[in-house]
XYZ file of C-alpha atoms in Angstrom:
686
model
C -20.021 27.236 -24.652
C -23.000 25.994 -22.639
C -22.097 26.888 -19.051
C -24.886 24.805 -17.505
C -22.265 22.305 -16.295
C -20.863 24.953 -13.932
C -24.217 25.006 -12.135
C -24.020 21.204 -11.873
C -20.492 21.455 -10.486
C -21.529 24.110 -7.942
C -24.485 21.963 -6.830
C -22.203 18.918 -6.391
C -19.864 20.922 -4.151
C -22.828 22.082 -2.076
C -24.264 18.546 -1.839
C -20.934 17.367 -0.422
C -21.309 19.801 2.494
C -18.947 22.503 1.229
C -19.939 26.129 0.666
C -19.027 26.635 -3.033
C -17.166 29.722 -4.283
C -19.192 32.487 -5.895
C -17.131 32.408 -9.080
C -16.121 29.079 -10.664
C -13.644 29.066 -13.556
C -13.384 26.079 -15.908
C -9.725 26.499 -16.883
C -8.283 23.210 -15.618
C -6.220 24.926 -12.916
C -6.280 24.513 -9.133
C -8.323 27.185 -7.382
C -8.591 27.618 -3.613
C -11.522 29.193 -1.825
C -12.941 29.707 1.643
C -15.152 26.808 2.670
C -16.213 28.316 5.986
C -16.993 31.916 5.017
C -13.847 33.389 6.564
C -11.778 35.546 4.163
C -8.484 34.126 5.464
C -9.570 30.520 4.906
C -8.442 28.577 1.808
C -9.232 24.994 2.778
C -11.600 24.511 -0.181
C -10.221 23.773 -3.636
C -11.399 22.730 -7.087
C -10.192 21.930 -10.608
C -12.663 22.085 -13.500
C -12.195 21.281 -17.198
C -14.872 22.650 -19.524
C -13.665 21.107 -22.782
C -15.180 17.907 -24.156
C -17.022 16.148 -21.350
C -16.810 18.660 -18.471
C -15.037 17.025 -15.535
C -13.322 18.096 -12.370
C -12.424 17.494 -8.780
C -13.189 19.361 -5.578
C -12.612 19.015 -1.878
C -11.890 20.600 1.461
C -8.736 19.824 3.402
C -10.319 20.828 6.695
C -13.378 18.599 6.248
C -11.452 15.705 4.709
C -13.556 15.740 1.505
C -12.023 14.756 -1.842
C -14.355 13.976 -4.748
C -14.157 13.518 -8.543
C -16.962 14.911 -10.690
C -18.284 14.555 -14.246
C -21.094 16.501 -15.911
C -24.391 14.695 -16.415
C -24.923 14.694 -20.193
C -28.138 12.678 -19.984
C -26.709 9.745 -21.917
C -24.125 6.975 -21.686
C -20.690 8.117 -22.847
C -19.274 6.702 -26.046
C -15.933 4.840 -25.889
C -14.184 7.923 -27.304
C -15.826 10.175 -24.692
C -14.823 7.772 -21.946
C -11.219 7.885 -23.100
C -11.366 11.685 -23.165
C -12.844 11.760 -19.673
C -10.122 9.385 -18.417
C -7.450 11.680 -19.858
C -9.032 14.707 -18.179
C -9.106 12.950 -14.813
C -5.500 11.893 -15.299
C -4.542 15.541 -15.919
C -6.441 16.569 -12.800
C -4.746 13.865 -10.744
C -1.334 14.970 -11.997
C -1.995 18.619 -11.141
C -3.213 17.733 -7.653
C -0.188 15.548 -7.072
C 2.159 18.226 -8.439
C 0.619 20.936 -6.252
C 0.791 18.751 -3.159
C 4.347 17.730 -3.950
C 5.358 21.345 -4.545
C 3.935 22.600 -1.251
C 5.368 19.660 0.642
C 8.817 20.113 -0.930
C 8.793 23.819 -0.135
C 7.903 23.104 3.481
C 10.604 20.424 3.773
C 13.224 22.756 2.315
C 12.215 25.598 4.612
C 12.230 23.238 7.595
C 15.741 22.028 6.719
C 16.989 25.598 6.401
C 15.430 26.723 9.680
C 16.683 23.690 11.567
C 20.204 23.923 10.111
C 20.526 27.645 10.863
C 19.097 27.376 14.394
C 21.192 27.029 17.543
C 20.773 24.387 20.292
C 18.420 25.613 23.001
C 20.024 25.900 26.448
C 16.786 25.821 28.416
C 16.604 29.558 29.060
C 13.714 30.154 26.664
C 10.764 31.788 28.409
C 8.341 29.059 27.316
C 10.502 26.319 28.853
C 10.904 28.287 32.070
C 7.145 28.842 32.289
C 6.487 25.135 31.747
C 9.253 23.991 34.088
C 10.874 21.558 31.626
C 14.196 21.142 29.829
C 14.841 21.609 26.100
C 15.411 17.910 25.254
C 17.184 18.577 21.959
C 15.162 21.547 20.686
C 16.750 24.446 18.832
C 15.989 28.153 18.688
C 16.028 30.792 15.963
C 16.682 33.513 18.522
C 13.021 34.109 19.267
C 10.979 30.911 18.905
C 11.666 27.329 19.861
C 11.846 24.960 16.899
C 10.322 21.486 17.240
C 11.197 19.237 14.234
C 8.369 17.100 12.824
C 9.539 13.770 11.428
C 7.864 10.592 10.234
C 8.716 7.063 11.392
C 11.525 6.920 8.796
C 13.173 9.998 10.308
C 12.409 12.313 7.384
C 11.927 15.970 8.373
C 8.637 17.286 6.948
C 7.958 20.479 8.873
C 8.661 22.454 12.047
C 6.473 23.684 14.872
C 7.503 27.062 16.264
C 6.710 28.101 19.852
C 7.176 31.789 20.759
C 7.887 33.029 24.311
C 4.145 33.511 24.932
C 3.461 29.878 24.012
C 1.842 30.566 20.627
C 2.403 27.638 18.261
C 2.504 27.552 14.474
C 3.301 25.035 11.723
C 5.057 25.782 8.440
C 2.543 26.472 5.665
C 2.032 23.440 3.427
C 4.043 21.136 5.673
C 2.857 17.679 6.570
C 1.510 17.181 10.099
C -0.326 13.851 9.926
C 1.834 11.003 11.194
C 4.731 13.315 12.182
C 6.045 13.538 15.737
C 8.992 14.585 17.908
C 10.693 11.966 20.029
C 12.378 12.187 23.410
C 14.381 9.190 24.609
C 14.541 5.681 23.195
C 11.754 3.112 23.726
C 12.555 0.141 25.942
C 9.423 -1.973 26.064
C 7.087 0.998 26.583
C 6.374 4.203 24.693
C 4.234 7.165 25.772
C 2.360 9.143 23.080
C 0.986 12.609 23.900
C -0.079 15.894 22.288
C 2.365 18.732 23.118
C 6.050 19.223 23.817
C 5.695 20.412 27.426
C 3.450 17.436 28.194
C 5.943 15.025 26.643
C 8.866 16.625 28.460
C 7.077 16.286 31.821
C 6.266 12.620 31.142
C 9.876 11.879 30.173
C 11.281 13.707 33.198
C 8.915 11.840 35.531
C 9.485 8.354 34.087
C 12.733 8.433 32.127
C 10.765 6.652 29.398
C 10.517 7.368 25.684
C 7.879 9.820 24.456
C 6.419 10.590 21.017
C 4.881 14.071 20.754
C 2.071 14.244 18.158
C 1.510 18.061 18.357
C -2.309 17.940 18.579
C -5.177 15.614 19.433
C -6.160 15.179 15.779
C -2.754 13.649 15.041
C -2.654 11.248 18.000
C -4.271 8.345 16.188
C -2.173 8.615 13.028
C 1.088 8.779 15.012
C 0.004 5.917 17.277
C -0.884 3.682 14.340
C 2.344 4.457 12.472
C 4.370 3.689 15.592
C 2.475 0.437 16.099
C 3.402 -0.654 12.574
C 7.068 0.171 13.188
C 7.275 -1.067 16.791
C 4.902 -4.012 16.788
C 5.956 -5.523 20.140
C 6.085 -2.392 22.287
C 3.499 -1.280 24.864
C 1.864 1.989 23.797
C 0.425 4.337 26.441
C -1.647 7.197 25.018
C -1.584 10.195 27.367
C -4.706 12.354 27.144
C -5.284 16.043 27.723
C -8.380 16.108 29.921
C -10.368 18.990 28.369
C -13.275 18.760 30.818
C -14.566 22.246 29.983
C -14.592 21.639 26.210
C -17.655 20.059 24.640
C -17.031 16.397 23.870
C -13.692 16.463 25.736
C -11.655 16.104 22.501
C -8.418 15.359 24.347
C -9.736 12.233 26.071
C -11.920 11.248 23.095
C -8.998 11.373 20.633
C -6.606 9.602 23.012
C -9.148 6.854 23.693
C -9.757 6.357 19.964
C -5.998 6.138 19.352
C -5.568 3.611 22.167
C -8.494 1.511 20.900
C -7.041 1.369 17.398
C -3.849 -0.366 18.595
C -5.128 -2.154 21.716
C -3.045 0.263 23.776
C -3.447 1.845 27.212
C -5.050 5.172 28.103
C -3.594 7.491 30.756
C -5.497 10.545 32.074
C -3.948 13.127 34.447
C -5.479 12.848 37.931
C -5.597 16.234 39.690
C -7.573 14.948 42.658
C -10.520 16.759 44.227
C -9.033 20.282 44.094
C -8.317 20.635 40.411
C -7.145 24.174 39.520
C -9.084 26.068 36.842
C -7.802 25.533 33.316
C -5.436 22.654 34.153
C -5.775 19.821 31.621
C -2.542 17.997 30.760
C 0.389 16.159 32.324
C 2.567 19.289 32.318
C -0.118 21.077 34.352
C -0.128 18.077 36.709
C 3.678 18.181 36.873
C 3.695 21.840 37.879
C 0.774 21.514 40.284
C 1.603 18.271 42.146
C 5.071 17.231 40.949
C 6.560 14.272 39.095
C 5.229 11.705 41.599
C 1.652 12.644 40.633
C 2.569 12.322 36.957
C 4.048 8.889 37.618
C 0.991 7.776 39.592
C -1.395 8.771 36.781
C 0.726 6.950 34.218
C 0.880 3.808 36.351
C -2.931 3.921 36.541
C -3.197 3.703 32.724
C -5.733 1.078 31.702
C -5.995 -0.996 28.516
C -8.527 0.166 25.930
C -9.325 -2.603 23.461
C -11.167 -2.170 20.180
C -14.115 -4.105 21.619
C -14.564 -1.929 24.709
C -17.533 0.456 24.386
C -16.739 4.165 24.573
C -18.588 6.579 26.846
C -20.837 7.649 23.978
C -21.813 4.018 23.314
C -23.165 3.230 26.777
C -26.711 4.093 25.675
C -26.614 1.664 22.743
C -28.656 -1.524 22.807
C -28.549 -4.832 20.932
C -31.354 -5.533 18.448
C -32.826 -9.041 18.330
C -34.659 -10.308 15.231
C -37.230 -13.083 15.520
C -36.783 -15.886 12.980
C -40.336 -15.925 11.638
C -40.018 -12.247 10.656
C -37.379 -13.115 8.031
C -37.980 -14.634 4.586
C -35.487 -16.893 2.781
C -33.565 -15.145 -0.021
C -31.386 -16.595 -2.807
C -27.693 -15.776 -3.137
C -27.205 -12.826 -5.498
C -24.428 -13.901 -7.866
C -22.343 -11.506 -9.965
C -20.861 -14.580 -11.642
C -22.850 -17.693 -10.852
C -20.941 -19.952 -8.504
C -17.864 -17.724 -8.402
C -18.574 -14.143 -7.221
C -21.428 -13.456 -4.786
C -22.794 -10.019 -3.903
C -22.272 -9.024 -0.281
C -19.851 -11.902 0.398
C -16.123 -12.108 1.066
C -13.864 -14.061 -1.305
C -10.176 -14.910 -0.948
C -7.993 -15.258 -4.063
C -4.719 -16.995 -3.183
C -1.858 -18.598 -5.041
C 1.897 -18.717 -5.457
C 3.788 -15.594 -6.641
C 3.914 -15.298 -10.426
C 0.474 -16.772 -11.084
C -0.957 -13.372 -12.050
C -3.470 -12.856 -9.240
C -3.552 -9.072 -9.629
C -3.936 -9.217 -13.411
C -6.701 -11.778 -12.980
C -8.492 -9.364 -10.620
C -8.126 -6.578 -13.194
C -9.711 -8.906 -15.763
C -12.671 -9.565 -13.464
C -12.972 -5.821 -12.855
C -12.963 -5.112 -16.605
C -15.759 -7.637 -17.171
C -17.962 -5.944 -14.578
C -17.308 -2.366 -15.776
C -18.186 -3.292 -19.360
C -21.006 -5.727 -18.603
C -18.907 -8.258 -20.499
C -18.970 -12.024 -20.719
C -17.709 -14.457 -18.079
C -15.707 -17.569 -19.104
C -18.854 -19.718 -18.883
C -20.577 -17.561 -21.530
C -22.944 -15.688 -19.201
C -23.074 -11.888 -19.180
C -22.104 -9.735 -16.213
C -24.342 -7.021 -14.800
C -22.541 -3.748 -15.431
C -21.342 -1.797 -12.401
C -18.447 0.007 -10.751
C -15.338 -1.475 -9.128
C -13.486 -0.227 -6.038
C -9.761 -1.059 -5.776
C -7.261 -0.621 -2.956
C -3.739 -1.830 -3.596
C -0.938 -1.571 -1.086
C 1.624 -2.986 -3.512
C 0.977 -1.752 -7.079
C 0.947 1.827 -8.377
C -2.299 2.540 -10.267
C -0.588 4.718 -12.889
C 2.193 2.418 -14.060
C 0.746 -0.992 -13.186
C -2.992 -1.233 -12.554
C -4.307 1.353 -15.053
C -2.245 -0.142 -17.927
C -3.566 -3.619 -17.081
C -7.137 -2.341 -16.913
C -6.659 -0.619 -20.284
C -5.266 -3.853 -21.723
C -8.274 -5.775 -20.372
C -10.674 -3.268 -21.956
C -12.123 -1.851 -18.721
C -14.301 1.273 -18.623
C -12.057 3.380 -16.406
C -14.866 5.787 -15.547
C -16.314 2.896 -13.512
C -13.045 2.184 -11.656
C -12.442 3.871 -8.287
C -9.051 3.697 -6.548
C -8.866 4.245 -2.805
C -6.057 6.775 -2.527
C -5.554 8.698 0.721
C -7.203 10.076 3.841
C -7.526 13.844 4.320
C -8.155 15.799 7.512
C -7.438 19.363 8.652
C -5.346 20.154 5.579
C -3.163 17.052 5.946
C -3.234 13.740 4.163
C -1.851 10.245 4.653
C -2.048 6.932 2.888
C -5.275 4.961 3.294
C -4.878 2.074 5.732
C -7.559 -0.642 5.393
C -6.841 -1.770 8.954
C -8.172 1.499 10.371
C -9.891 3.597 7.691
C -12.847 1.470 6.573
C -15.328 3.765 8.439
C -13.975 6.781 6.530
C -14.206 4.864 3.247
C -17.792 3.881 4.009
C -18.710 7.521 4.585
C -17.094 8.585 1.293
C -18.869 5.838 -0.651
C -22.202 6.962 0.762
C -21.458 10.470 -0.530
C -20.329 9.255 -3.978
C -23.279 6.862 -4.420
C -21.377 4.846 -7.040
C -22.975 1.440 -7.897
C -20.065 -0.651 -6.572
C -20.375 -4.282 -7.685
C -16.860 -5.493 -6.850
C -14.347 -4.450 -4.186
C -10.703 -5.614 -4.425
C -8.288 -5.419 -1.462
C -4.719 -6.348 -2.375
C -3.236 -7.696 -0.159
C -6.012 -8.558 2.276
C -3.516 -9.089 5.121
C -3.125 -5.281 5.204
C -6.652 -5.056 6.599
C -5.445 -6.590 9.868
C -3.935 -4.216 12.433
C -2.635 -6.859 14.816
C -1.085 -10.298 14.392
C -2.316 -11.756 11.080
C -1.735 -15.269 12.448
C -4.195 -14.929 15.351
C -7.725 -16.016 14.493
C -9.537 -13.658 16.874
C -7.606 -10.577 15.716
C -8.063 -11.416 12.031
C -11.824 -11.960 12.405
C -12.237 -8.731 14.377
C -10.172 -6.700 11.911
C -11.812 -8.105 8.767
C -15.388 -7.704 10.016
C -15.722 -3.966 9.130
C -14.612 -4.810 5.579
C -17.101 -7.687 5.356
C -19.864 -5.451 6.751
C -19.063 -2.768 4.149
C -19.346 -5.302 1.306
C -22.668 -6.453 2.703
C -24.021 -2.883 2.912
C -22.879 -2.143 -0.644
C -24.154 -5.535 -1.863
C -20.876 -6.017 -3.709
C -18.479 -8.946 -3.958
C -15.310 -8.514 -1.894
C -12.076 -10.128 -3.139
C -9.112 -10.197 -0.773
C -5.856 -11.153 -2.516
C -3.390 -13.339 -0.624
C -0.535 -15.827 -1.114
C 0.083 -19.466 -0.353
C 2.458 -20.061 2.562
C 5.854 -21.536 1.797
C 6.240 -25.286 2.158
C 2.519 -26.112 2.092
C 2.321 -28.083 -1.157
C -0.076 -31.012 -0.914
C -2.137 -29.567 1.924
C -5.751 -28.440 1.667
C -5.688 -25.176 -0.379
C -7.750 -23.311 2.221
C -5.168 -24.147 4.899
C -2.392 -22.841 2.629
C -3.612 -19.225 2.618
C -0.968 -17.064 4.294
C -1.695 -16.073 7.889
C -4.458 -17.173 10.213
C -6.964 -19.854 9.239
C -9.570 -17.134 9.821
C -8.872 -15.691 6.340
C -10.151 -18.854 4.692
C -12.826 -19.493 7.312
C -14.391 -16.018 7.130
C -14.475 -16.040 3.314
C -17.560 -17.666 1.818
C -15.613 -18.549 -1.346
C -11.879 -19.274 -1.599
C -10.373 -19.128 -5.095
C -6.909 -20.358 -6.022
C -4.427 -19.865 -8.858
C -1.515 -21.980 -10.038
C 0.978 -22.049 -12.867
C 0.993 -25.217 -14.949
C 4.352 -26.905 -15.714
C 6.349 -26.411 -18.918
C 4.763 -23.121 -19.901
C 1.286 -24.559 -20.491
C -0.537 -21.643 -18.915
C -2.253 -21.178 -15.573
C -5.341 -22.459 -13.815
C -8.031 -20.666 -11.790
C -10.101 -22.854 -9.461
C -12.534 -22.984 -6.559
C -10.906 -24.226 -3.359
C -13.916 -23.724 -1.094
C -17.488 -22.502 -1.284
C -19.968 -22.380 1.574
C -22.672 -21.147 -0.783
C -22.288 -23.247 -3.927
C -20.217 -25.794 -5.853
C -16.604 -26.017 -4.603
C -14.905 -27.811 -7.522
C -13.849 -26.978 -11.076
C -11.988 -24.134 -12.672
C -10.736 -22.522 -15.888
C -7.470 -22.340 -17.746
C -6.158 -18.825 -18.270
C -3.019 -17.114 -19.454
C -1.397 -13.684 -19.262
C -0.371 -11.895 -22.450
C 1.742 -8.759 -22.743
C 0.765 -6.083 -25.224
C 1.493 -2.429 -25.977
C -1.395 -0.045 -25.344
C -2.563 1.553 -28.590
C -3.506 4.813 -26.885
C -0.156 5.024 -25.057
C 2.808 3.953 -27.216
C 5.637 2.547 -25.142
C 3.367 1.417 -22.310
C 3.165 -2.377 -22.043
C 0.808 -4.312 -19.807
C -0.418 -7.846 -19.248
C -4.016 -8.828 -19.819
C -6.104 -11.923 -19.148
C -7.063 -14.597 -21.671
C -9.560 -17.231 -20.501
C -9.281 -20.833 -21.667
C -11.219 -24.084 -21.361
C -12.983 -25.236 -18.192
C -11.393 -27.976 -16.059
C -12.897 -30.502 -13.657
C -11.660 -31.704 -10.288
C -10.995 -30.461 -6.796
C -8.526 -27.653 -6.154
C -6.320 -30.024 -4.165
C -6.072 -32.404 -7.131
C -5.532 -29.628 -9.663
C -2.860 -27.954 -7.533
C -1.039 -31.262 -7.006
C -0.731 -31.675 -10.792
C 0.307 -28.073 -11.330
C 2.892 -27.938 -8.576
C 4.826 -31.108 -9.402
C 8.508 -30.235 -9.241
C 11.829 -32.047 -9.457
C 12.942 -32.534 -5.838
C 16.582 -32.433 -6.900
C 16.289 -28.882 -8.238
C 18.773 -26.538 -6.537
C 17.846 -23.253 -4.848
C 19.599 -21.319 -7.629
C 17.710 -23.313 -10.278
C 14.436 -22.372 -8.595
C 15.506 -18.730 -8.378
C 16.481 -18.781 -12.061
C 13.103 -20.240 -13.028
C 11.408 -17.623 -10.855
C 13.266 -14.729 -12.538
C 12.546 -16.062 -16.024
C 8.860 -16.257 -15.166
C 8.703 -12.798 -13.562
C 10.723 -10.953 -16.235
C 9.571 -12.759 -19.386
C 6.844 -10.164 -19.931
C 9.220 -7.204 -19.733
C 11.011 -5.056 -17.131
C 9.693 -5.045 -13.552
C 10.385 -2.772 -10.603
C 13.293 -4.107 -8.550
C 11.393 -3.805 -5.278
C 8.462 -5.774 -6.709
C 10.686 -8.642 -7.896
C 12.489 -8.794 -4.548
C 9.190 -8.753 -2.665
C 7.736 -11.550 -4.816
C 10.945 -13.556 -4.379
C 10.745 -13.255 -0.615
C 7.122 -14.372 -0.636
C 8.095 -17.328 -2.834
C 10.689 -18.406 -0.247
C 13.697 -17.493 -2.426
C 16.536 -16.109 -0.328
C 19.002 -13.387 -1.280
C 21.998 -15.547 -2.263
C 20.199 -17.858 -4.771
C 18.457 -14.805 -6.237
C 21.807 -13.051 -6.661
C 23.348 -16.159 -8.259
C 20.388 -16.529 -10.627
C 20.717 -12.860 -11.641
C 24.340 -13.550 -12.540
C 23.488 -16.640 -14.575
C 20.784 -14.854 -16.533
C 22.728 -11.569 -16.755
C 19.673 -9.686 -15.472
C 20.167 -5.963 -15.984
C 19.431 -3.372 -13.282
C 18.667 0.087 -14.635
C 16.234 2.980 -14.565
C 14.730 5.215 -17.217
C 15.803 8.547 -15.749
C 17.543 10.038 -12.723
C 14.276 10.275 -10.789
C 12.746 7.054 -12.111
C 12.439 3.748 -10.304
C 14.971 0.923 -10.692
C 13.909 -2.061 -12.769
C 15.255 -5.532 -13.588
C 15.023 -6.940 -17.088
C 16.380 -9.842 -19.084
C 19.177 -9.036 -21.566
C 18.315 -8.511 -25.250
C 20.313 -8.028 -28.424
C 19.200 -4.404 -28.500
C 20.413 -3.507 -24.998
C 22.803 -0.836 -26.205
C 20.185 0.975 -28.286
C 17.544 0.642 -25.542
C 19.942 2.079 -22.994
C 20.699 5.023 -25.266
C 17.036 5.707 -26.069
C 15.910 5.429 -22.432
C 18.874 7.409 -21.056
C 19.631 4.496 -18.735
C 21.571 5.290 -15.569
C 23.885 2.303 -14.904
C 23.704 0.639 -11.504
C 27.270 1.531 -10.644
C 26.433 5.256 -11.038
C 23.285 5.248 -8.955
C 24.710 6.812 -5.790
C 23.093 6.309 -2.385
C 19.357 6.886 -2.301
C 16.546 6.194 0.096
C 12.914 5.414 -0.607
C 11.643 7.043 -3.801
C 15.093 8.247 -4.865
C 15.335 10.908 -2.145
C 18.532 11.393 -0.212
C 17.912 9.968 3.232
C 18.788 11.819 6.415
C 20.242 9.933 9.344
C 18.123 10.718 12.385
C 17.759 9.737 15.999
C 13.966 9.567 15.528
C 12.661 6.163 16.580
């Protein structure tokens, strides 16, 4: 075998800023290596397949790098080679997920065992005595204090141990990012800090609730997760003032966390005679007492996302004189419909197939295919973030069905830092995404964000907050010179109004977008319609008929997916076209509407229960009519295996055989499960 591809792989690792291992093995297995030269380090990792088209993945947990790779063969891959490459990357993705799941499960199990076998701490532990604080619910294994690390749902992921000398460790492989320990219950205000002793001092001084994030690198993730769960509460981020450390990471991290949620920043004030080595609120507590702690907390000041940080004070604003600029034409990916560097909104009622339509547009770009008007698309890559659909069982099958080149599709997955990972959040992580895209250098032509409301960290109904939150996304599309499509819904009860005003949330969504596109389902099963509702840069009328067709994927028997079929063009304004499409009988009952909704959603095959319920809620269908409609239609609730997800489907004459073949677990035997089928633990964690 020609091993030249290993040299390419090694060079790619080095180009990403990671020191590659001396020996690289192309066996398709996960290998760890030291990425900083220290023998005890294993933050670097890689997987490399040498068969067929050599492909792999590499990264570094410490540096937050995660990158796919394919050998440069010097020519465009054939369709068969592309399918082979897609299968290899799928295998790699499965192994990475399995390894991560294995390590995480082991850490959770070990944490449960340690916590269960530990005894409640009385407060006599040497560390607590040295810090002058109480135990506040901690346990002990006879030597070390145990601090449980839970997420916002109360699930125990890991444990921090603190020995009598104050040395702290985390369980190997356990999740840190987004996990915290809570003291007290929030009542209008919540303090977020780094360590246990600091949090205990703050609680004892104020009586208020505290979330302990364990280190400065985790402050922002914990703060953002808490903001999502407790949207109306005041968050005060309490910094460790590391004045002797370069860059003062304690204050820098706390300020960044406060900025990300429009929270307040509190810094311990030791006065003029600050003792050597004193940095946090526990040090302040021991040095000057609880009154000093309280005074510093009361002096906390708001830090908004628009306030310049200390490192930005030297920045200046650049002015450009008008006569130095030359007029340029709009660069269209699809003339009149998709513009490079511009934001687009795609909105419509649930069930109109907005996501499948986006997958069809993506497929056209990846293949350099033909648009509905007969023009050809310039071939390029597509970037997709979805907060609602799983790529493996929903988006990838639809892309396959639409004929996309999957080697040109990039899914935004997760964020990695210091060996931990968390889900990508478009409201906060666009800068990290921009950095990764610069490293990948993929020719992104289209970026899809579904739903676009997830890119807003604050109130999605406030114009100023929406504009401020969407701007980094718009700026990224402009830098990449790609079209940005944000998927949204129409608000309930807005029929007849201007389509732009019907987009869910603030009017800023429609105002900031240069093009607003709309979808609707035509009455009596006559298909769907795709139309322009607004365009600041071109024609704002007209549209195309389209329909969604289910088919089984040839390469994957048993996998069914919907794909897009374009129809004839239509004339008229979006308001006129929507009025025709949305005509309904005013006498129709709520159950009739729910029944029609279920028939539409399930006619193409089984759907995840949570997806149907979510779409129903967005369509304004309440629980009782939905339940009654399920009874009328005899909608079945079942899953394909013990660990599989629950689905709803319409009854068929072959139900008995299907249930036997799929090993269906009846609803009445499901037991009590939490998210993802895991047994949930009741917890006092807020």
